[in-house]
Short mmCIF file of C-alpha atoms in Angstrom, two decimals:
data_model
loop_
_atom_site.label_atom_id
_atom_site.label_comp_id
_atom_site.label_asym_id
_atom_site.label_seq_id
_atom_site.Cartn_x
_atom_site.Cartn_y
_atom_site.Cartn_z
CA UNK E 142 5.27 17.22 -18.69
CA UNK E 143 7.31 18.71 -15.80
CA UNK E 144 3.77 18.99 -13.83
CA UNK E 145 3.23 15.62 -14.42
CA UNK E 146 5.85 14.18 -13.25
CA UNK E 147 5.68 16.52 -10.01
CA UNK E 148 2.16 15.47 -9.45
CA UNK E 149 3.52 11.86 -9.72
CA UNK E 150 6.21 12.33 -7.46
CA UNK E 151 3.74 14.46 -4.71
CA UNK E 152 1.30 11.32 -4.89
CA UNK E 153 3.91 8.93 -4.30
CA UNK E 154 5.40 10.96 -1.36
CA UNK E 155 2.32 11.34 0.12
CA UNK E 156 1.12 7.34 -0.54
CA UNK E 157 4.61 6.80 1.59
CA UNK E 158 3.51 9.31 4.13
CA UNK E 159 0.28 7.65 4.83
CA UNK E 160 2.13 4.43 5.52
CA UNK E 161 5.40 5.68 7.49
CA UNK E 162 2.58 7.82 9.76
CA UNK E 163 1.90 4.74 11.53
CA UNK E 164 5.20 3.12 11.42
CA UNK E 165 6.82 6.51 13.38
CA UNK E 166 3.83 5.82 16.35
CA UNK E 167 4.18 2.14 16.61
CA UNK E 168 6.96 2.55 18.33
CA UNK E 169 5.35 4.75 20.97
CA UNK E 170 1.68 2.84 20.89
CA UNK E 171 3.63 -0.67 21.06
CA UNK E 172 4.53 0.68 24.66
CA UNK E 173 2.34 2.61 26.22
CA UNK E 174 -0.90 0.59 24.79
CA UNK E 175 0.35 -2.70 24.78
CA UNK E 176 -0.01 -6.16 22.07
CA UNK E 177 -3.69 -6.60 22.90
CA UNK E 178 -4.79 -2.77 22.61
CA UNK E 179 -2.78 -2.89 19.92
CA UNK E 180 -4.26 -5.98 18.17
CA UNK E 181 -7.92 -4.43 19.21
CA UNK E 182 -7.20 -1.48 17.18
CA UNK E 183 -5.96 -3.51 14.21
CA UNK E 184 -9.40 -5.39 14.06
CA UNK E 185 -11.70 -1.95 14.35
CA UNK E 186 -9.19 -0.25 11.94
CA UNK E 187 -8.95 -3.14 9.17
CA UNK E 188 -13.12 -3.01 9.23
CA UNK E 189 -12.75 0.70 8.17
CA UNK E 190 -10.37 0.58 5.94
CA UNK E 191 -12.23 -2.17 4.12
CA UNK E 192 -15.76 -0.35 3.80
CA UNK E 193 -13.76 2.53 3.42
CA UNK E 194 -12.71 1.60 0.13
CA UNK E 195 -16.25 0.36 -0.71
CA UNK E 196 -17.34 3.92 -0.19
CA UNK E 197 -15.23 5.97 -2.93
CA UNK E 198 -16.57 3.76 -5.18
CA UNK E 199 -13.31 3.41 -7.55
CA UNK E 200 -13.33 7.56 -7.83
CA UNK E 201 -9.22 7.99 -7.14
CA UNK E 202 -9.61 6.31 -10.87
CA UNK E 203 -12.38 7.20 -12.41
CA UNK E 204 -13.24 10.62 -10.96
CA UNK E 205 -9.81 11.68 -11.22
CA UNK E 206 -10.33 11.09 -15.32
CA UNK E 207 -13.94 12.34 -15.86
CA UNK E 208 -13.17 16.03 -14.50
CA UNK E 209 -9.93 16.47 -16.20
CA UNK E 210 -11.71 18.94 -18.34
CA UNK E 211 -11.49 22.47 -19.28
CA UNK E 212 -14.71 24.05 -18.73
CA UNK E 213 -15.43 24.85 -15.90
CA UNK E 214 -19.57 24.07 -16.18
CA UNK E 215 -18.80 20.64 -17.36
CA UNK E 216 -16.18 20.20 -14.71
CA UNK E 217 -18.49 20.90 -11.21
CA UNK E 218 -21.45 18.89 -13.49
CA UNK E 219 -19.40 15.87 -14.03
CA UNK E 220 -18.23 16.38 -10.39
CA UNK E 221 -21.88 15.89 -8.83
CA UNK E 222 -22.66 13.08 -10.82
CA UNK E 223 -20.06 11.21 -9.48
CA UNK E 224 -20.29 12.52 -6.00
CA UNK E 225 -23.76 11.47 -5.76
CA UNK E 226 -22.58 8.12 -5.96
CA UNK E 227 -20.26 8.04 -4.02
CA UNK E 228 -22.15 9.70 -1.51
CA UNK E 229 -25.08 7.32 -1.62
CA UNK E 230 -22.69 4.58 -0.95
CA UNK E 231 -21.50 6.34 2.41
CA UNK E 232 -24.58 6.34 3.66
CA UNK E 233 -25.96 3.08 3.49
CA UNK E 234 -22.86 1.83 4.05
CA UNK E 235 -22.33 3.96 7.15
CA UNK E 236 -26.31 2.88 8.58
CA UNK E 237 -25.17 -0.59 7.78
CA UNK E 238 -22.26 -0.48 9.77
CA UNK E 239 -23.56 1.19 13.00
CA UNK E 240 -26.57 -1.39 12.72
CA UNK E 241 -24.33 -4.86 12.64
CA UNK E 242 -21.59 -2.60 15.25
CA UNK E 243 -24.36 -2.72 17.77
CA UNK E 244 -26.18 -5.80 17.15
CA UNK E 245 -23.13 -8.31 16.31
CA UNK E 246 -19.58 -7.38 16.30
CA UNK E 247 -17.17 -7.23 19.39
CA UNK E 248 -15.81 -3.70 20.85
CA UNK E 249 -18.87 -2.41 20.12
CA UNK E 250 -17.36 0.85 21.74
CA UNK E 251 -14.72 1.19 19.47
CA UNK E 252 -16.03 0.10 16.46
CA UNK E 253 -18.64 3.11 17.33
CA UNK E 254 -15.40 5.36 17.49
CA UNK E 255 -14.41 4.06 14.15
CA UNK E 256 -17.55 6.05 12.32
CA UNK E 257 -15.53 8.96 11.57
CA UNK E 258 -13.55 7.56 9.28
CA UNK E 259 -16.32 6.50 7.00
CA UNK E 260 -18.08 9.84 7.34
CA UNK E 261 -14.68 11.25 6.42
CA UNK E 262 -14.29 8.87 3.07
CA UNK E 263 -17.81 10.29 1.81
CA UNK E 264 -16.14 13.75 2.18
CA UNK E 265 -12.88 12.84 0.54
CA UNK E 266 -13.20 14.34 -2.97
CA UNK E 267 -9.27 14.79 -3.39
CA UNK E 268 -9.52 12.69 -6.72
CA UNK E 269 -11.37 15.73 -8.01
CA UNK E 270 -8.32 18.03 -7.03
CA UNK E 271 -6.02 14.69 -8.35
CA UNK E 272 -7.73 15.06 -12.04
CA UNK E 273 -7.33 18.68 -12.09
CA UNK E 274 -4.09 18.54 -11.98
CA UNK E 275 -3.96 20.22 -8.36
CA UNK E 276 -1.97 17.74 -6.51
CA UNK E 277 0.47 19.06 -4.67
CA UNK E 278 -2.29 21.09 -2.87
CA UNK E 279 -3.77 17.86 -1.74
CA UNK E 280 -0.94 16.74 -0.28
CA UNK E 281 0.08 19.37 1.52
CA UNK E 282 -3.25 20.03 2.98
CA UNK E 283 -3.61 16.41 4.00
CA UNK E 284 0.22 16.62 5.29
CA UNK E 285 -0.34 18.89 7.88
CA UNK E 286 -3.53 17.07 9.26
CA UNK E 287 -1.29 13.79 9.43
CA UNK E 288 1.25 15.43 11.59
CA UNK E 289 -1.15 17.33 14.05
CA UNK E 290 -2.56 14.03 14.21
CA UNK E 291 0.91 12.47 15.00
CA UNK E 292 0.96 14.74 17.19
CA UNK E 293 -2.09 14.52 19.49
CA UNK E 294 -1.28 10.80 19.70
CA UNK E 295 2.11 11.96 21.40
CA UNK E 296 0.64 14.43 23.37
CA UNK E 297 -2.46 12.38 24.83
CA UNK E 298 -2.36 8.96 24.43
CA UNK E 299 -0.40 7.74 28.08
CA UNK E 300 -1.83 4.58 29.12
CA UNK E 301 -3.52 1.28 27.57
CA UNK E 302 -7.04 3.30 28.83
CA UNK E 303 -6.46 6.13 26.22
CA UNK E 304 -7.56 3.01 23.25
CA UNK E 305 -10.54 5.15 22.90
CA UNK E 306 -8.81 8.34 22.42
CA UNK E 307 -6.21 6.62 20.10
CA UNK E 308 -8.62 5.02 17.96
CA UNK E 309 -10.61 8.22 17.56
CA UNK E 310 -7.58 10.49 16.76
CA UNK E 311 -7.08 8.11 13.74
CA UNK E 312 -10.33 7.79 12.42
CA UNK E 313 -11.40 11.40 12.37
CA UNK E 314 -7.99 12.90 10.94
CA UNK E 315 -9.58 11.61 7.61
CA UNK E 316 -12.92 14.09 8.40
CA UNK E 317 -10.48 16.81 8.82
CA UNK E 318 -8.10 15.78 6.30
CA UNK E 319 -11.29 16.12 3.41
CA UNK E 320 -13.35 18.92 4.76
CA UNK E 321 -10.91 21.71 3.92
CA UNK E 322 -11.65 20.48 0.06
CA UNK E 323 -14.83 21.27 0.43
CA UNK E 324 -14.49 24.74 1.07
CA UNK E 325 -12.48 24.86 -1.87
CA UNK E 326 -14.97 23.75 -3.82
CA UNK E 327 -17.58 26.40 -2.84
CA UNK E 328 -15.74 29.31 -2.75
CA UNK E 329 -13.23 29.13 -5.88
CA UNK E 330 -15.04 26.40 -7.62
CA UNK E 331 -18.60 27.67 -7.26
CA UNK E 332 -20.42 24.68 -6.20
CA UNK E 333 -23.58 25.11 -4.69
CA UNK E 334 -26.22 22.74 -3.10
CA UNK E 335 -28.20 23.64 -6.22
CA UNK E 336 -25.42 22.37 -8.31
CA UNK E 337 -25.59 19.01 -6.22
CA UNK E 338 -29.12 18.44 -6.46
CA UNK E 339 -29.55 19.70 -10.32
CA UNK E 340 -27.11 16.83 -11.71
CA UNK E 341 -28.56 14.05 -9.18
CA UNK E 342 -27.53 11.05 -11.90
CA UNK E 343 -26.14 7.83 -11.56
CA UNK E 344 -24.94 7.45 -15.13
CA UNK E 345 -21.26 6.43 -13.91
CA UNK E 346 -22.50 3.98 -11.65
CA UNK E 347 -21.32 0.98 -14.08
CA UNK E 348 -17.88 2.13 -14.87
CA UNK E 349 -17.67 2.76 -10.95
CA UNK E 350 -18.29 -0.30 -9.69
CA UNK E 351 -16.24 -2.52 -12.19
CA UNK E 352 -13.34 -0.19 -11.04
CA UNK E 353 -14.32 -0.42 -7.17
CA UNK E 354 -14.76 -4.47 -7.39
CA UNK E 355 -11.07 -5.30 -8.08
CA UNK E 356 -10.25 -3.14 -5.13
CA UNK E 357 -12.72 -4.84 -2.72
CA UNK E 358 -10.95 -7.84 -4.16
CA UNK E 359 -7.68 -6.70 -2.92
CA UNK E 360 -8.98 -5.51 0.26
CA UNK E 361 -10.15 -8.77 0.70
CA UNK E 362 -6.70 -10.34 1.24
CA UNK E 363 -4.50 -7.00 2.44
CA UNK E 364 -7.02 -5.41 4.98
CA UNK E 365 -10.52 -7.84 5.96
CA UNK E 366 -7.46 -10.83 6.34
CA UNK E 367 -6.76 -8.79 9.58
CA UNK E 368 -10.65 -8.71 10.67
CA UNK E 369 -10.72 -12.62 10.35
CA UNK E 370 -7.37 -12.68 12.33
CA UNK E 371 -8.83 -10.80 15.04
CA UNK E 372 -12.43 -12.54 14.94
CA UNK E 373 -10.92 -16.01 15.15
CA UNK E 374 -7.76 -15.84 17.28
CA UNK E 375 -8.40 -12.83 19.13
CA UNK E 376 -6.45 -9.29 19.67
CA UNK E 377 -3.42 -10.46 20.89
CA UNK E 378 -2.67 -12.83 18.20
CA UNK E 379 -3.99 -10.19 15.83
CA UNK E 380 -1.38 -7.32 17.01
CA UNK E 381 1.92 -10.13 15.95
CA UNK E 382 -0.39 -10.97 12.72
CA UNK E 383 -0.48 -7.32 12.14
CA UNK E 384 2.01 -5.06 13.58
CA UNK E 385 4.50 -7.88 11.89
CA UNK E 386 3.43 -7.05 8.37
CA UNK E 387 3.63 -2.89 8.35
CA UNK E 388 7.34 -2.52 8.60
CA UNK E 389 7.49 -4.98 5.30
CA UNK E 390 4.12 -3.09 3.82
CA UNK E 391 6.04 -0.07 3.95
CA UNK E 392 8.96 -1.38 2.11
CA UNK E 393 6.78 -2.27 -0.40
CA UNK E 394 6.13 1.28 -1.04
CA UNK E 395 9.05 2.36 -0.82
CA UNK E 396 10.04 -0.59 -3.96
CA UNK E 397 6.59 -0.33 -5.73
CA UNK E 398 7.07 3.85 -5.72
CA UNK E 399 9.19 2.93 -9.26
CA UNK E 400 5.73 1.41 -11.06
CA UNK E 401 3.77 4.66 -9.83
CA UNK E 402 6.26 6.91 -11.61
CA UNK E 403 7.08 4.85 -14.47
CA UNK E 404 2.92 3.40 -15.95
CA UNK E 405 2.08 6.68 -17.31
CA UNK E 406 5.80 6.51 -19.39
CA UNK E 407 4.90 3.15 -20.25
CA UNK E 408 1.54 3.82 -21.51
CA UNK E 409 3.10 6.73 -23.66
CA UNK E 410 5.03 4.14 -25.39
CA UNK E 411 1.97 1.68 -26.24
CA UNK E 412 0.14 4.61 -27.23
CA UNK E 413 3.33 5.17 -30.06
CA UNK E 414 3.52 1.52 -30.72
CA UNK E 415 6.78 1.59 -29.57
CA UNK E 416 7.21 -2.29 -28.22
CA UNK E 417 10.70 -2.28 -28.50
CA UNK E 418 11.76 0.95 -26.05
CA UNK E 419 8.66 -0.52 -24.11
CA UNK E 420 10.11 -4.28 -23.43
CA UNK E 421 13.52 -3.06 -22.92
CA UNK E 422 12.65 0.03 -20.19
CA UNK E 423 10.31 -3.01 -18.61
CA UNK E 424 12.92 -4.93 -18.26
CA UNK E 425 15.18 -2.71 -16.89
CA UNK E 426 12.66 -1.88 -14.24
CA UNK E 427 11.43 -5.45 -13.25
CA UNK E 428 15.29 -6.63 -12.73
CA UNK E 429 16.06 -3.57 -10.28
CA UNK E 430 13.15 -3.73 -8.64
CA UNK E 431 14.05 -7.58 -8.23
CA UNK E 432 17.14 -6.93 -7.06
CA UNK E 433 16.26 -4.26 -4.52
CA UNK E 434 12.90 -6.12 -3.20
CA UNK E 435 15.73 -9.09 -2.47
CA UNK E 436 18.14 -6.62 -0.46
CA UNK E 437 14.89 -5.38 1.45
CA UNK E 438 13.53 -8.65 2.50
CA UNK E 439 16.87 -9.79 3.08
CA UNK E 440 17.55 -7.17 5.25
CA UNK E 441 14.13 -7.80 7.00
CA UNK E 442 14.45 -11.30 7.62
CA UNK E 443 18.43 -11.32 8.94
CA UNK E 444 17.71 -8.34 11.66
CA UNK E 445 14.03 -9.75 12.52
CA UNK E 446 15.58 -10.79 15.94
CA UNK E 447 17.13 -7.73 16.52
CA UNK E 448 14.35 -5.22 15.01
CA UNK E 449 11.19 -6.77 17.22
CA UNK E 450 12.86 -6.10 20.46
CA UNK E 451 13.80 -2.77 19.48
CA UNK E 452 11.12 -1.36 17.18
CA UNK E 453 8.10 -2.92 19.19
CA UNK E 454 9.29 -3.75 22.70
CA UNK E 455 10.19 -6.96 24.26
CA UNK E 456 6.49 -7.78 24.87
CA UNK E 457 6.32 -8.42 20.94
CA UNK E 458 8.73 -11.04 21.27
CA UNK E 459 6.39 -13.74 20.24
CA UNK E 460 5.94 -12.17 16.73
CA UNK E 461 9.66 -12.59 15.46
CA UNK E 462 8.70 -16.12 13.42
CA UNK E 463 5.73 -13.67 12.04
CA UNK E 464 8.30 -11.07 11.15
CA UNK E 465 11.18 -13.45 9.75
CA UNK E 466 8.66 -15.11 7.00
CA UNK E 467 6.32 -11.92 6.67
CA UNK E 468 8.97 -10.35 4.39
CA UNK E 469 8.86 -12.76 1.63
CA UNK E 470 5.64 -10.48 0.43
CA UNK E 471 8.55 -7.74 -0.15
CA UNK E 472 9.24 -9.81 -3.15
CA UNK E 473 6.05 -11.63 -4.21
CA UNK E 474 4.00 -8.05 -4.00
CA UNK E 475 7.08 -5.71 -5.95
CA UNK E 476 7.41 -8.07 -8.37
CA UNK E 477 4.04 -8.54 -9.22
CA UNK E 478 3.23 -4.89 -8.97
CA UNK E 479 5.58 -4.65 -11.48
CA UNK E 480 3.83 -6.98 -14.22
CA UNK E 481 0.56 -5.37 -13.06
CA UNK E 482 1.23 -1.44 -12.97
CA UNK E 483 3.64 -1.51 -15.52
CA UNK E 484 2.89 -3.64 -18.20
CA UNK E 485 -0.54 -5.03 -17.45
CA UNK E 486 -2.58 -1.39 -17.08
CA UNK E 487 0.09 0.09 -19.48
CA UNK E 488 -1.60 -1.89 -22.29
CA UNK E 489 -5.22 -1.87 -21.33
CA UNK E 490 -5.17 -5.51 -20.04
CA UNK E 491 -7.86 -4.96 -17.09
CA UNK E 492 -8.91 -8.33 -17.19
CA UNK E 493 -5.16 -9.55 -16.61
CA UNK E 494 -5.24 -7.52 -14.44
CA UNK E 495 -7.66 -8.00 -11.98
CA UNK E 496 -8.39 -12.03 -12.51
CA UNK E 497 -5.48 -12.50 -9.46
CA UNK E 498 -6.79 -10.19 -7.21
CA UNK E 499 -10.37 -12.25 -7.43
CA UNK E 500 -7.96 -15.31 -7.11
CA UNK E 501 -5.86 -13.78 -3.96
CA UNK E 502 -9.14 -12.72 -2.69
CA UNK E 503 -10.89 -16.22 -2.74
CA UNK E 504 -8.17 -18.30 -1.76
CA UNK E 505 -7.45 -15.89 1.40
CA UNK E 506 -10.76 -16.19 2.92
CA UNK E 507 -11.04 -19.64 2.80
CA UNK E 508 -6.88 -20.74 3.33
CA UNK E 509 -7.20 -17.79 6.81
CA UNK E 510 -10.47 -19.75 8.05
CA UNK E 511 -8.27 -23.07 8.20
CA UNK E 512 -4.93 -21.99 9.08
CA UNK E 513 -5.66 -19.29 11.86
CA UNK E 514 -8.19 -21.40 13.63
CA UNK E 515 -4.83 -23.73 13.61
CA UNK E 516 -2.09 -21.91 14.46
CA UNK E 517 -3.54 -18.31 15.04
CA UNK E 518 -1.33 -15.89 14.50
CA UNK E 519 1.55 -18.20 12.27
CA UNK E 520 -1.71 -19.40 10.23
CA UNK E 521 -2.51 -15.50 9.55
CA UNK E 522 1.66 -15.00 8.16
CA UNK E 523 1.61 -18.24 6.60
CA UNK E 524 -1.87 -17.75 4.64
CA UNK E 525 -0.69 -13.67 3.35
CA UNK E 526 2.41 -15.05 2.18
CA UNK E 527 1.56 -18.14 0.22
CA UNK E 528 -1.46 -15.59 -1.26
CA UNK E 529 0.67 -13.64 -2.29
CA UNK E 530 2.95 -15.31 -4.08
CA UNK E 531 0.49 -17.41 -5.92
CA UNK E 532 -1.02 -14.01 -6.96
CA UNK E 533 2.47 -13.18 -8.23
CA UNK E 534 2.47 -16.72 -10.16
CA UNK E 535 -0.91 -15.75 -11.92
CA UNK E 536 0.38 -12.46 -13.02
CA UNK E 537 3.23 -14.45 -14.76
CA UNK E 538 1.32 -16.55 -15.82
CA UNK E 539 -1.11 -14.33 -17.59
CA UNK E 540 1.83 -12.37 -18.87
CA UNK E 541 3.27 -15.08 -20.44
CA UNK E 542 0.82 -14.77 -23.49
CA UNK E 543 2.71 -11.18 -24.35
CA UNK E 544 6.15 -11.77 -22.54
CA UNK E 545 8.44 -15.26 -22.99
CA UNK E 546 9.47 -16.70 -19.45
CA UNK E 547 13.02 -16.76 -20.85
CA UNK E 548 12.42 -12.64 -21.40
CA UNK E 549 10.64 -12.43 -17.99
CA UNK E 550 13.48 -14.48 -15.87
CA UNK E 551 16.51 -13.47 -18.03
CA UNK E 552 19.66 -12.64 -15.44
CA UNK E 553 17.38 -13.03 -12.55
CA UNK E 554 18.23 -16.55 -11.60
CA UNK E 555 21.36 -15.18 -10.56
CA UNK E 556 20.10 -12.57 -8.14
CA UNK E 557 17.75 -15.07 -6.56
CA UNK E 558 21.34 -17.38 -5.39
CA UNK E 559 22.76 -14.19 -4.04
CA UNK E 560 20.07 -13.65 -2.10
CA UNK E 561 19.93 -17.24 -1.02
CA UNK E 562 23.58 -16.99 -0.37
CA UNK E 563 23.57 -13.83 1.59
CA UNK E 564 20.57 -15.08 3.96
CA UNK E 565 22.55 -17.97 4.73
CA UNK E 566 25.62 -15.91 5.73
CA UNK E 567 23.10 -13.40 7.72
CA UNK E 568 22.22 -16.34 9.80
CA UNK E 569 25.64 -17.43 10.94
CA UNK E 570 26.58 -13.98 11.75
CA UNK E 571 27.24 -13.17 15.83
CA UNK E 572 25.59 -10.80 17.97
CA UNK E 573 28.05 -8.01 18.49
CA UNK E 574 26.80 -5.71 21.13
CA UNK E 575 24.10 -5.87 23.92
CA UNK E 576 22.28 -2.83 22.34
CA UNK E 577 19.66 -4.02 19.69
CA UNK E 578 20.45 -0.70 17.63
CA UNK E 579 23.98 -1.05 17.06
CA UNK E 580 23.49 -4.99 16.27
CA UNK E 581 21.00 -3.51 13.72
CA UNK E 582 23.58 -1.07 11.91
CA UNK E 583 26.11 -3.67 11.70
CA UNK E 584 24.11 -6.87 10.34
CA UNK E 585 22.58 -4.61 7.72
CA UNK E 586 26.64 -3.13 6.71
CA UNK E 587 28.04 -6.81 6.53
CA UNK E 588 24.77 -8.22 5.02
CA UNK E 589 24.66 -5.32 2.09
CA UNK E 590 28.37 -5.46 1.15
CA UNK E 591 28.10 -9.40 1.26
CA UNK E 592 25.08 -9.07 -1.11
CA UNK E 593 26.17 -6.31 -3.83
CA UNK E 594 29.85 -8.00 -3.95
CA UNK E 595 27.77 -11.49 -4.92
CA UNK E 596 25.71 -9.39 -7.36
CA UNK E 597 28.95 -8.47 -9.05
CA UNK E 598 30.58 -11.57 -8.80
CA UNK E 599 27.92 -13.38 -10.40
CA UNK E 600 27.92 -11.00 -13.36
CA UNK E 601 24.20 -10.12 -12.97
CA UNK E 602 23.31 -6.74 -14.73
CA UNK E 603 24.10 -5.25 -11.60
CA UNK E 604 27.94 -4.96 -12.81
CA UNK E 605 27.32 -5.11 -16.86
CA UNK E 606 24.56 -1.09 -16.26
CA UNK E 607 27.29 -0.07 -13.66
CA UNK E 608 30.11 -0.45 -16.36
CA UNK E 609 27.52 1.02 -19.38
CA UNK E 610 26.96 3.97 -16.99
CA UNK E 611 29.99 4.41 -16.65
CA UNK E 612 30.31 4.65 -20.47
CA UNK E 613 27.77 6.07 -21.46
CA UNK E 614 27.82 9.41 -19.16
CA UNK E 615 25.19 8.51 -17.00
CA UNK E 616 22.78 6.51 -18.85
CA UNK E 617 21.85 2.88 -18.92
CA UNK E 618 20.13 3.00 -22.07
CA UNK E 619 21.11 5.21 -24.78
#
């Protein structure tokens, strides 16, 4: 149990480090690169990123399951069979891509430059190390290739003619990040070309893609949403569309950590046919991650004027209407991760499951086409938001069938005036200094001890677990 929960709590630190990478250079790249380098990157980056998940094929799932075995023999033979597919799905995908990068798509250059990082996801066999229980050497090991990476960017990327350079130190820290697994593999696992080319089957092909198709689905509305952006309204428009969204994205992760650590706990209680310990800790956990995905956005939207100028540089000015609405998805996205990780996958329900990604998906492409062609980069904010929170609506919605919407909402009507309450306040409060930072540090003081004072006021659960803590030594639920 206790290396479970530390290979839970290695993923998630690692998930957060993959995110916060690029938040710590924006910062920097904002500057020296400028919006439209910026917003040129975004586009070849969100192309990757989207055949990128194409190419593992689901295996962070299902790999990650199949080779949690004990022998050894079974282990590496399982491994080829689902490396092979994965594999074979790197390289047409990566033919395909150099093909249409050529004949059709803008920046041809640096969508050229962007090849690493596909050759780099047909390498990346960490789920292997993931269902083997070896975690915490994957993350380390990928760790220190993030930071050198960090690090070249620092060191070498001075002007808005060092795109090239910047967009190749991202996509080949993935190559690196992968190949030191593989010599892993050889020389304590024992795998051999013969190995490889003995077990050439594609008998997991089925489960793999009915894993991999809810995730295209997703990347349909989180990642390609960004390569419309860019093809329709150009890279400027594309760097406010984008660069606007990864400070909230990031707070999602930090919110959404809870569901990573909590599922597998969850699960353990279905599997016991506990329902009652299983309602009550879901509870618990969708009304604190409620209330903190409230703070969070409402700290986001009441500094947006404040954080731009400071985070990004005055240049990004135009993107502060982007930023302000933007972190709504705090709530819609934590919320609904919550009914999806938690309860959703904790049961089995993979159809509930996955029907509103398909939804999110579909209504994206087409709602993107209309609105960003419109309004460009406000059309791009507009259409990510409303997504997602009819996505969130569906996942209610299908819950509803195995939760009552007076068990769902219970107490949470409450936090939702606070919040209300609070971001009306935040708007009437002054500018204090001339120095963006210190306006920063004081909104978010006055804005946090307007909002947990309303939480208590209103009697929310907020006050009722603080005084049962207090009772019970500790513990909300005894």
């Amino acid at each position: 149990m206790n290396k479970t929960i530390s290979n839970i709590f290695y993923n998630g630190l690692y998930q957060l480090l993959v995110i916060a990478i690029p938040i710590v250079t924006v910062p920097y790249v904002a500057r020296v690169l400028g919006a439209k380098m910026l917003g040129i990157n975004s586009y070849v980056a969100s192309i990757g990123i989207f055949l990128g998940i194409v190419i593992t094929m689901g295996m962070l799932q299902l790999g990650s399951r199949i080779v949690a075995q004990s022998d050894r023999k079974v282990v590496m033979d399982n491994f080829s069979r689902l490396w092979i597919i994965q594999f074979s799905s790197g390289i047409i995908i990566t033919i395909l891509y150099v093909v249409v990068a050529i004949l059709f798509l803008p920046y041809k250059f640096y969508c050229l430059l962007e090849t690493p990082i596909l050759i780099g996801y047909i390498l990346d066999v960490s789920w292997f190390f993931t269902g083997i229980g070896e975690v915490k050497k994957v993350v380390l090991r990928n760790t220190l290739v993030q930071i050198s990476s960090l690090l070249f960017i620092f060191m070498f990327v001075k002007s808005p003619s060092d795109l090239w350079l910047y967009v190749l130190l991202n996509s080949s820290r993935i190559i690196f990040a992968n190949g030191v697994f593989w010599i892993t593999l050889v020389r304590k696992w024992g795998l051999t070309l013969h190995t490889l080319i003995r077990n050439m089957s594609f008998v997991y092909l089925k489960e793999s893609l009915l894993l991999v198709t809810p995730q295209i689905a997703v990347q349909l509305y989180t990642s390609f949403d960004s390569t419309l952006v860019g093809m329709i309204a150009g890279p400027l428009q594309l760097s406010y569309y984008d660069q606007s969204q990864k400070t909230a994205r990031i707070v999602v992760a930090v919110v959404t950590s809870v569901s990573t650590v909590l599922m597998p706990k969850m699960a353990q209680f279905v599997r016991q046919n506990n329902e009652e310990l299983l309602n009550k800790v879901f509870k618990i956990s969708l009304d604190y991650t409620l209330m903190l995905c409230l703070y969070f956005t409402l700290l986001l939207m009441a500094n947006a004027k404040e954080f731009v100028p400071w985070f990004f540089g005055n240049q990004f000015n135009p993107m502060i209407n982007n930023m302000y609405f933007v972190s709504l998805i705090v709530i819609f996205i934590s919320y609904g991760g919550v009914l999806a990780n938690q309860y959703t996958l904790a049961k089995g329900l993979y159809t509930q499951y996955a029907i509103p990604y398909y939804f999110g998906a579909a209504f994206s492409i087409v709602l993107n086409i209309i609105l960003v062609s419109m309004f460009k980069a406000d059309g791009g904010t507009a259409t990510i938001v409303i997504t997602e929170f009819l996505v969130c609506i569906v996942r209610i919605m299908l819950v509803h069938k195995h939760l009552s919407y007076s068990f769902l909402f219970s107490g949470q009507i409450k936090m939702v005036i606070v919040f209300l309450g609070s971001l009306l306040i935040a708007m009437k409060i002054p500018i204090f200094f001339e120095i963006h930072f210190f306006n920063l540090v004081v909104t978010s003081l006055i804005i946090s001890i307007i909002y947990f004072c309303g939480l208590i006021i209103m009697r929310t659960r907020f006050l009722s677990d603080l005084l049962k803590i207090k009772e019970n030594k500790g513990r909300i639920i005894r």
